[in-house]
Amino acid sequence: MSFQAPKGVSEYYPPRSALFEEARDAFARQARAACYGYVEQPVFEDTALFARGVGESTDVVSKEMYSFADRGGRDITLRPEFTAGVVRAVLEHGLHKGALPVKLWTAGPVFRYERPQSGRYRQFYQFDLEAIGTQDPAVDVETIVLAYDAYTSLGLSQFRLLLNSLGDKACRPVYRQALQDFLRGLDLDDETRTRIEVNPLRVLDDKRPEVRAQLDGAPVIADYLCDECAAHHATVRAMLTDLKIPFEDAPRLVRGLDYYMRTTYEFDHALLGAQSGIGGGGRYDGLSEDIGGPPLPGIGFAVGLDRIVLALEAERPGHTPEVNRCQVYGVPLGEDTEAAVLAIVTELRRAGIRAGMSFGQRGLKGSMKAADRSGADYAILVGQQERQAGLVAIKNLKDGDQHDVPAPNATQWLAQRLREG
Ligand code: AMP
């Protein structure tokens, strides 16, 4: 009997997994450069945390959670997103009692029972970054710039930043009411009618053409922002402009999770088809109180690492990351040479050179084939004769040139050649 992975999970293995690592590392580098600390979070939490933190009216909570009772009868859910768990951890461990904002990042799998398709999975991977404990609009901009720089550092350019403000507890209800009045007058199916009453902003997100066509005259939040929210939004826009970060105002941009307020943003990629969102974030100033904490404003983003891999493949076809390739490959020839080769490749690795070797006494032909397959620039050949003379033969696999080099000098010799390219 053979097994397949469950439906809708994404998996990465070489060579493609190198793109995944590259994507995650690019974001981690940005987070570290801006002094965000790393958190490792549980994969499951109490179901109630997400019900309260993310919101009962959202698709994520009402339709997509992997929830179950554990053997002790506790209601458990595999995390469908990171933010609620990160804020829970901050409150539980009192991190908010130190210097503010608390700046944290994490990455890993998240779970949503969605209809799988290209770029949409049931287990997928996010990089997540949060700045908790300030309302300063400059930190909104900090998060946006970090995401923007991570995408561009990966060589991505065919993406847009969409920006909106969702108002706050003062002005959003007024807008919500105006939007509901408008939506109730449209020709919509029953499910969408229910949504108007529960979560009207989500109707703006409807992708169906027959719905979209009716939304043209819908009121936009920008016209309803209170003075504080309008000022906050104006500052964010001005700072992004100063920093030369291109953005588009997206007055209809809403997000699937209830906790967002004020700044809301999304990055979407031009070559990814229907699942074009490569990341999104925003402010969640009410979340801490929703889950029983003190007032503690926050902002953060989550990016879909799976979609970044797809975007990299779309924008950089044929590009193979270096990590998949050995630089040097050791070839033991004959008896009793394996230990000498293992010693040399160990020294190379300690010097930061990616080195592999042939195992299993494959003989010259088999080993040289393996050396070629490894992508190495150089092979190191050690036969009994060389070993006794304290030499190694180093072969340039591109032009076939071969040199005998004293074994103790091999690492230095190769390091220099590899540096010179
Ligand atoms: P969200 O947590 O819904 O704001 O999503 C943040 C990012 O996660 C999105 O911009 C996507 O890049 C990614 N994402 C969300 N849902 C999925 C999914 N089912 N499969 C793959 N990536 C996803």
XYZ file of C-alpha atoms and ligand atoms in Angstrom:
444
model
C 0.000 0.000 0.000
C 1.326 3.415 -0.811
C 0.325 6.724 0.670
C -0.192 10.187 -0.698
C -0.109 13.443 1.200
C -3.557 14.642 2.342
C -5.485 16.783 -0.139
C -4.508 20.416 -0.317
C -1.182 20.433 1.524
C 1.888 22.057 0.047
C 5.237 20.277 0.264
C 8.722 21.377 -0.667
C 11.691 19.221 -1.519
C 14.892 19.843 -3.491
C 15.472 21.595 -5.760
C 12.291 23.661 -5.288
C 12.603 23.844 -1.505
C 15.544 26.214 -2.009
C 13.085 28.844 -3.240
C 11.019 28.357 -0.117
C 14.073 28.850 2.106
C 15.095 31.855 0.072
C 11.665 33.450 0.521
C 11.566 32.853 4.264
C 15.154 34.014 4.739
C 14.533 37.248 2.816
C 11.765 38.193 5.244
C 13.694 37.018 8.300
C 16.616 39.223 7.242
C 14.361 42.279 7.043
C 12.840 41.494 10.443
C 16.244 41.112 12.095
C 17.547 44.280 10.445
C 14.701 46.180 12.103
C 15.293 44.508 15.500
C 12.219 42.259 15.557
C 12.698 39.286 17.903
C 11.839 35.714 16.975
C 8.939 33.829 18.573
C 8.178 30.135 18.186
C 4.454 29.623 18.577
C 2.296 26.565 19.222
C 0.646 25.113 16.141
C -2.616 24.708 18.073
C -4.430 26.996 20.487
C -7.743 27.014 22.332
C -10.526 27.311 19.770
C -12.023 30.220 21.721
C -8.915 32.334 21.081
C -9.575 32.336 17.346
C -13.342 32.588 17.723
C -12.875 35.774 19.750
C -9.666 37.061 18.245
C -10.365 36.495 14.562
C -14.158 36.852 14.805
C -17.091 34.453 14.606
C -18.471 36.155 11.506
C -15.396 35.523 9.371
C -15.121 32.700 6.836
C -11.923 31.603 8.526
C -13.667 30.935 11.834
C -17.096 29.890 10.626
C -16.038 27.552 7.798
C -12.339 26.917 7.624
C -10.909 25.947 10.997
C -9.394 22.577 11.791
C -10.999 22.160 15.203
C -11.207 19.063 17.349
C -11.542 17.902 20.913
C -8.267 16.516 22.230
C -8.125 13.413 24.406
C -8.689 15.566 27.470
C -11.855 17.023 25.972
C -10.349 20.476 25.292
C -11.491 22.427 22.255
C -8.401 22.818 20.122
C -7.834 24.464 16.733
C -4.852 24.275 14.414
C -3.833 27.904 13.971
C -5.524 29.478 10.923
C -3.317 32.587 11.282
C -0.630 33.895 13.617
C -1.743 37.225 15.023
C -4.202 36.047 17.681
C -1.632 33.567 19.032
C 1.170 36.134 19.070
C -0.966 38.647 20.968
C -2.051 35.874 23.357
C 1.625 35.067 24.016
C 2.544 38.731 24.539
C -0.235 39.125 27.120
C 0.407 35.789 28.823
C 4.127 36.406 29.227
C 3.818 40.118 30.007
C 6.023 41.191 27.102
C 3.928 44.353 26.812
C 5.147 45.441 30.247
C 8.614 46.105 28.842
C 9.648 48.515 26.108
C 6.991 49.237 23.505
C 6.342 48.405 20.806
C 6.989 44.694 21.238
C 8.366 43.712 17.834
C 8.170 40.033 16.920
C 8.311 37.722 13.929
C 7.618 34.075 13.334
C 7.020 31.668 10.461
C 5.479 28.268 9.945
C 2.448 26.325 8.787
C -1.118 27.587 9.149
C -4.288 25.637 8.432
C -7.533 26.552 6.725
C -10.085 24.188 5.286
C -10.370 25.915 1.912
C -11.069 24.583 -1.557
C -7.577 23.676 -2.787
C -6.306 25.094 -6.067
C -3.071 26.533 -7.397
C -1.787 28.893 -4.708
C -4.493 27.931 -2.225
C -3.835 25.134 0.215
C -5.207 23.722 3.442
C -1.814 23.651 5.094
C 0.209 26.591 3.883
C 3.124 28.637 5.166
C 3.248 32.172 6.413
C 5.919 34.548 7.549
C 4.391 36.824 10.160
C 5.593 40.066 11.712
C 3.918 42.091 14.480
C 4.602 45.423 16.232
C 2.468 45.637 19.344
C 1.915 48.556 21.711
C 1.853 51.770 19.707
C -0.585 53.667 17.540
C 2.162 55.623 15.845
C 1.522 55.578 12.071
C 5.293 55.432 11.524
C 5.260 51.806 12.682
C 2.523 51.033 10.135
C 4.907 52.338 7.522
C 7.845 50.420 9.010
C 6.003 47.126 8.512
C 5.002 48.006 4.957
C 8.552 48.987 4.009
C 9.979 45.774 5.502
C 7.612 43.668 3.408
C 8.259 45.765 0.315
C 12.033 45.482 0.724
C 11.809 41.732 1.270
C 9.885 41.244 -1.985
C 12.269 43.443 -3.935
C 15.357 41.816 -2.382
C 14.071 38.537 -3.831
C 14.072 40.121 -7.272
C 10.297 40.471 -7.452
C 8.928 43.536 -9.192
C 5.563 42.643 -10.656
C 3.568 43.328 -7.543
C 1.454 46.185 -6.228
C 0.854 47.571 -2.774
C -2.819 48.330 -2.160
C -3.626 50.612 0.757
C -6.782 51.505 2.633
C -8.002 52.557 6.056
C -10.891 50.744 7.693
C -11.573 53.431 10.280
C -11.952 52.650 13.969
C -14.605 51.999 16.584
C -15.844 55.571 16.236
C -16.255 55.871 12.476
C -16.550 52.336 11.133
C -20.041 51.698 12.543
C -21.352 54.790 10.713
C -19.813 53.554 7.485
C -21.055 50.025 8.115
C -24.587 51.352 8.427
C -24.326 53.356 5.185
C -22.888 50.336 3.397
C -25.639 48.065 4.702
C -28.305 50.523 3.526
C -26.744 50.487 0.071
C -26.251 46.709 -0.111
C -29.789 45.904 1.046
C -31.051 47.595 -2.122
C -29.111 45.256 -4.449
C -30.144 42.076 -6.197
C -28.246 39.424 -4.222
C -28.629 35.776 -3.235
C -29.681 34.758 0.265
C -26.217 33.893 1.508
C -24.890 37.294 0.501
C -27.937 38.950 2.079
C -27.069 37.246 5.348
C -23.517 38.483 4.989
C -24.790 42.060 4.679
C -26.173 41.751 8.193
C -23.208 39.908 9.713
C -20.136 41.260 7.959
C -21.102 43.783 5.258
C -17.524 44.839 4.505
C -16.881 41.330 3.229
C -19.453 41.819 0.486
C -17.084 44.382 -1.025
C -14.593 41.540 -1.387
C -16.983 39.404 -3.473
C -15.221 38.280 -6.641
C -18.317 37.334 -8.706
C -18.819 39.651 -11.712
C -22.607 39.885 -11.173
C -21.964 41.157 -7.641
C -19.051 43.385 -8.567
C -21.132 45.081 -11.266
C -23.599 46.248 -8.622
C -20.966 47.600 -6.246
C -19.915 50.569 -8.353
C -21.859 53.168 -6.416
C -21.146 51.678 -2.978
C -20.130 54.187 -0.301
C -16.385 54.186 0.388
C -14.856 54.278 3.852
C -12.591 57.204 2.965
C -15.649 59.468 3.027
C -16.534 58.343 6.540
C -13.203 58.412 8.395
C -13.228 60.400 11.637
C -10.629 63.156 12.021
C -8.167 60.943 13.935
C -8.373 58.123 11.406
C -8.119 60.522 8.472
C -5.008 62.127 10.004
C -3.460 58.711 10.686
C -4.072 57.633 7.116
C -2.723 60.877 5.679
C 0.500 60.400 7.681
C 0.924 56.824 6.434
C 0.434 57.941 2.833
C 2.844 60.859 3.218
C 5.564 58.703 4.797
C 5.261 56.050 2.080
C 5.533 58.773 -0.528
C 8.626 60.189 1.208
C 10.223 56.755 1.204
C 9.361 56.304 -2.470
C 7.320 53.185 -1.804
C 4.751 53.011 -4.614
C 1.190 52.299 -3.488
C -2.322 52.439 -4.851
C -5.271 53.672 -2.859
C -7.761 50.815 -2.693
C -10.945 52.233 -1.158
C -12.691 48.846 -1.374
C -9.883 46.833 0.181
C -11.168 44.929 3.176
C -9.654 41.881 4.767
C -11.021 38.557 5.833
C -10.306 38.889 9.523
C -12.493 40.980 11.828
C -9.795 42.569 13.921
C -8.434 44.981 11.340
C -8.908 48.705 11.803
C -7.316 51.827 10.347
C -4.349 50.936 8.126
C -5.018 47.895 5.952
C -2.834 46.766 3.083
C -2.280 43.981 0.672
C 0.411 43.040 -1.809
C -0.771 41.339 -4.961
C 1.224 39.815 -7.757
C 0.422 40.247 -11.437
C 1.350 36.743 -12.607
C -0.458 34.574 -10.085
C -3.995 34.486 -11.480
C -6.902 34.121 -9.073
C -4.815 33.661 -5.921
C -2.780 36.808 -6.394
C -2.415 37.974 -2.782
C 1.196 37.497 -1.726
C 0.809 39.189 1.637
C -1.306 41.497 3.658
C -1.536 43.246 6.940
C -2.907 46.019 8.964
C -3.771 47.466 12.329
C -5.682 45.533 14.964
C -6.043 48.030 17.791
C -8.994 46.218 19.412
C -7.674 42.659 19.345
C -5.997 42.612 22.751
C -9.224 43.721 24.458
C -11.234 41.206 22.412
C -9.194 38.417 23.957
C -9.312 39.749 27.500
C -6.217 41.948 27.589
C -5.677 45.660 28.235
C -5.913 48.185 25.388
C -2.859 47.395 23.285
C -2.808 48.616 19.714
C -0.845 46.667 17.147
C -0.004 46.274 13.510
C 1.491 43.454 11.496
C 1.484 41.492 8.293
C 1.479 37.906 7.116
C 2.870 36.832 3.791
C 2.101 33.601 1.995
C 5.427 31.865 1.437
C 3.840 29.367 -0.969
C 2.677 32.203 -3.184
C 6.060 33.889 -3.037
C 7.597 30.664 -4.345
C 5.073 30.741 -7.210
C 5.851 34.404 -7.859
C 9.607 33.679 -7.931
C 9.053 30.904 -10.446
C 6.880 33.181 -12.563
C 9.273 36.133 -12.498
C 12.581 34.267 -12.598
C 12.048 31.169 -14.747
C 15.097 28.919 -14.930
C 16.763 30.466 -11.899
C 18.255 27.813 -9.607
C 19.335 28.940 -6.179
C 22.980 28.256 -5.396
C 22.284 26.259 -2.231
C 21.241 23.239 -4.273
C 24.666 22.978 -5.817
C 27.903 21.584 -4.396
C 30.980 23.657 -5.123
C 33.436 20.818 -4.600
C 32.941 17.068 -4.768
C 35.283 14.507 -3.224
C 36.079 11.291 -5.073
C 37.808 8.450 -3.179
C 39.537 6.015 -5.545
C 40.363 2.538 -4.379
C 40.608 1.145 -0.870
C 41.311 3.199 2.241
C 40.879 6.596 0.684
C 37.393 7.383 1.980
C 38.617 8.635 5.349
C 41.107 10.996 3.672
C 38.376 12.392 1.400
C 35.954 12.776 4.296
C 38.663 14.701 6.172
C 39.157 17.058 3.234
C 35.478 17.728 2.605
C 35.007 18.318 6.335
C 37.749 20.946 6.242
C 36.152 22.551 3.175
C 32.751 22.668 4.872
C 34.290 24.261 7.951
C 35.731 26.913 5.637
C 32.226 27.643 4.308
C 32.569 25.788 1.011
C 29.648 23.548 0.012
C 31.205 20.141 -0.453
C 29.843 16.670 -1.122
C 31.549 13.339 -1.725
C 30.938 10.018 -3.356
C 29.878 7.248 -0.993
C 29.694 3.511 -1.568
C 32.895 2.786 -3.532
C 31.424 3.728 -6.880
C 34.665 3.722 -8.838
C 35.986 6.521 -11.020
C 33.244 6.571 -13.635
C 30.302 6.407 -11.234
C 31.867 8.967 -8.914
C 32.660 11.443 -11.673
C 29.074 11.187 -12.871
C 27.925 11.941 -9.327
C 30.348 14.885 -9.213
C 28.803 16.306 -12.396
C 25.293 15.798 -11.070
C 26.161 17.606 -7.869
C 26.820 20.752 -9.902
C 30.336 21.074 -8.437
C 32.961 23.300 -10.040
C 35.815 21.089 -8.809
C 36.336 17.425 -7.998
C 38.985 16.315 -5.517
C 40.361 12.908 -6.404
C 42.305 10.865 -3.889
C 43.822 7.526 -4.904
C 46.172 5.405 -2.869
C 49.181 6.900 -4.622
C 48.113 10.468 -3.917
C 47.282 9.585 -0.347
C 50.732 8.131 0.248
C 52.400 11.158 -1.342
C 50.233 13.548 0.737
C 48.666 14.997 -2.410
C 45.213 15.405 -3.873
C 44.295 15.801 -7.526
C 41.954 18.740 -8.074
C 40.051 18.695 -11.330
C 38.251 21.692 -12.760
C 35.020 20.145 -14.002
C 34.325 22.943 -16.454
C 37.543 22.861 -18.469
C 39.031 19.532 -17.381
C 42.263 21.103 -16.040
C 43.867 19.011 -13.318
C 46.470 19.890 -10.646
C 48.178 17.944 -7.897
C 48.072 19.977 -4.708
C 49.547 19.088 -1.278
C 46.572 17.878 0.793
C 47.031 20.480 3.583
C 46.826 23.291 0.977
C 43.702 22.001 -0.771
C 41.193 24.137 1.130
C 43.110 27.349 0.645
C 43.763 26.556 -3.012
C 40.080 25.901 -3.687
C 38.847 28.851 -1.637
C 40.983 31.177 -3.712
C 39.898 29.669 -7.049
C 36.218 29.762 -6.036
C 36.553 33.384 -4.964
C 38.069 34.293 -8.308
C 35.110 32.522 -9.959
P -4.393 36.363 5.583
O -3.884 35.700 6.827
O -5.707 35.809 5.107
O -4.350 37.853 5.665
O -3.392 35.951 4.424
C -2.082 36.426 4.347
C -1.403 35.802 3.155
O -1.373 34.385 3.313
C -2.140 35.995 1.835
O -1.767 37.216 1.240
C -1.649 34.824 1.034
O -0.385 35.125 0.472
C -1.466 33.748 2.065
N -2.608 32.801 2.075
C -3.820 32.967 2.649
N -4.583 31.869 2.494
C -3.833 30.964 1.811
C -4.044 29.617 1.353
N -5.176 28.952 1.597
N -3.035 29.006 0.678
C -1.864 29.646 0.447
N -1.617 30.903 0.865
C -2.578 31.563 1.535
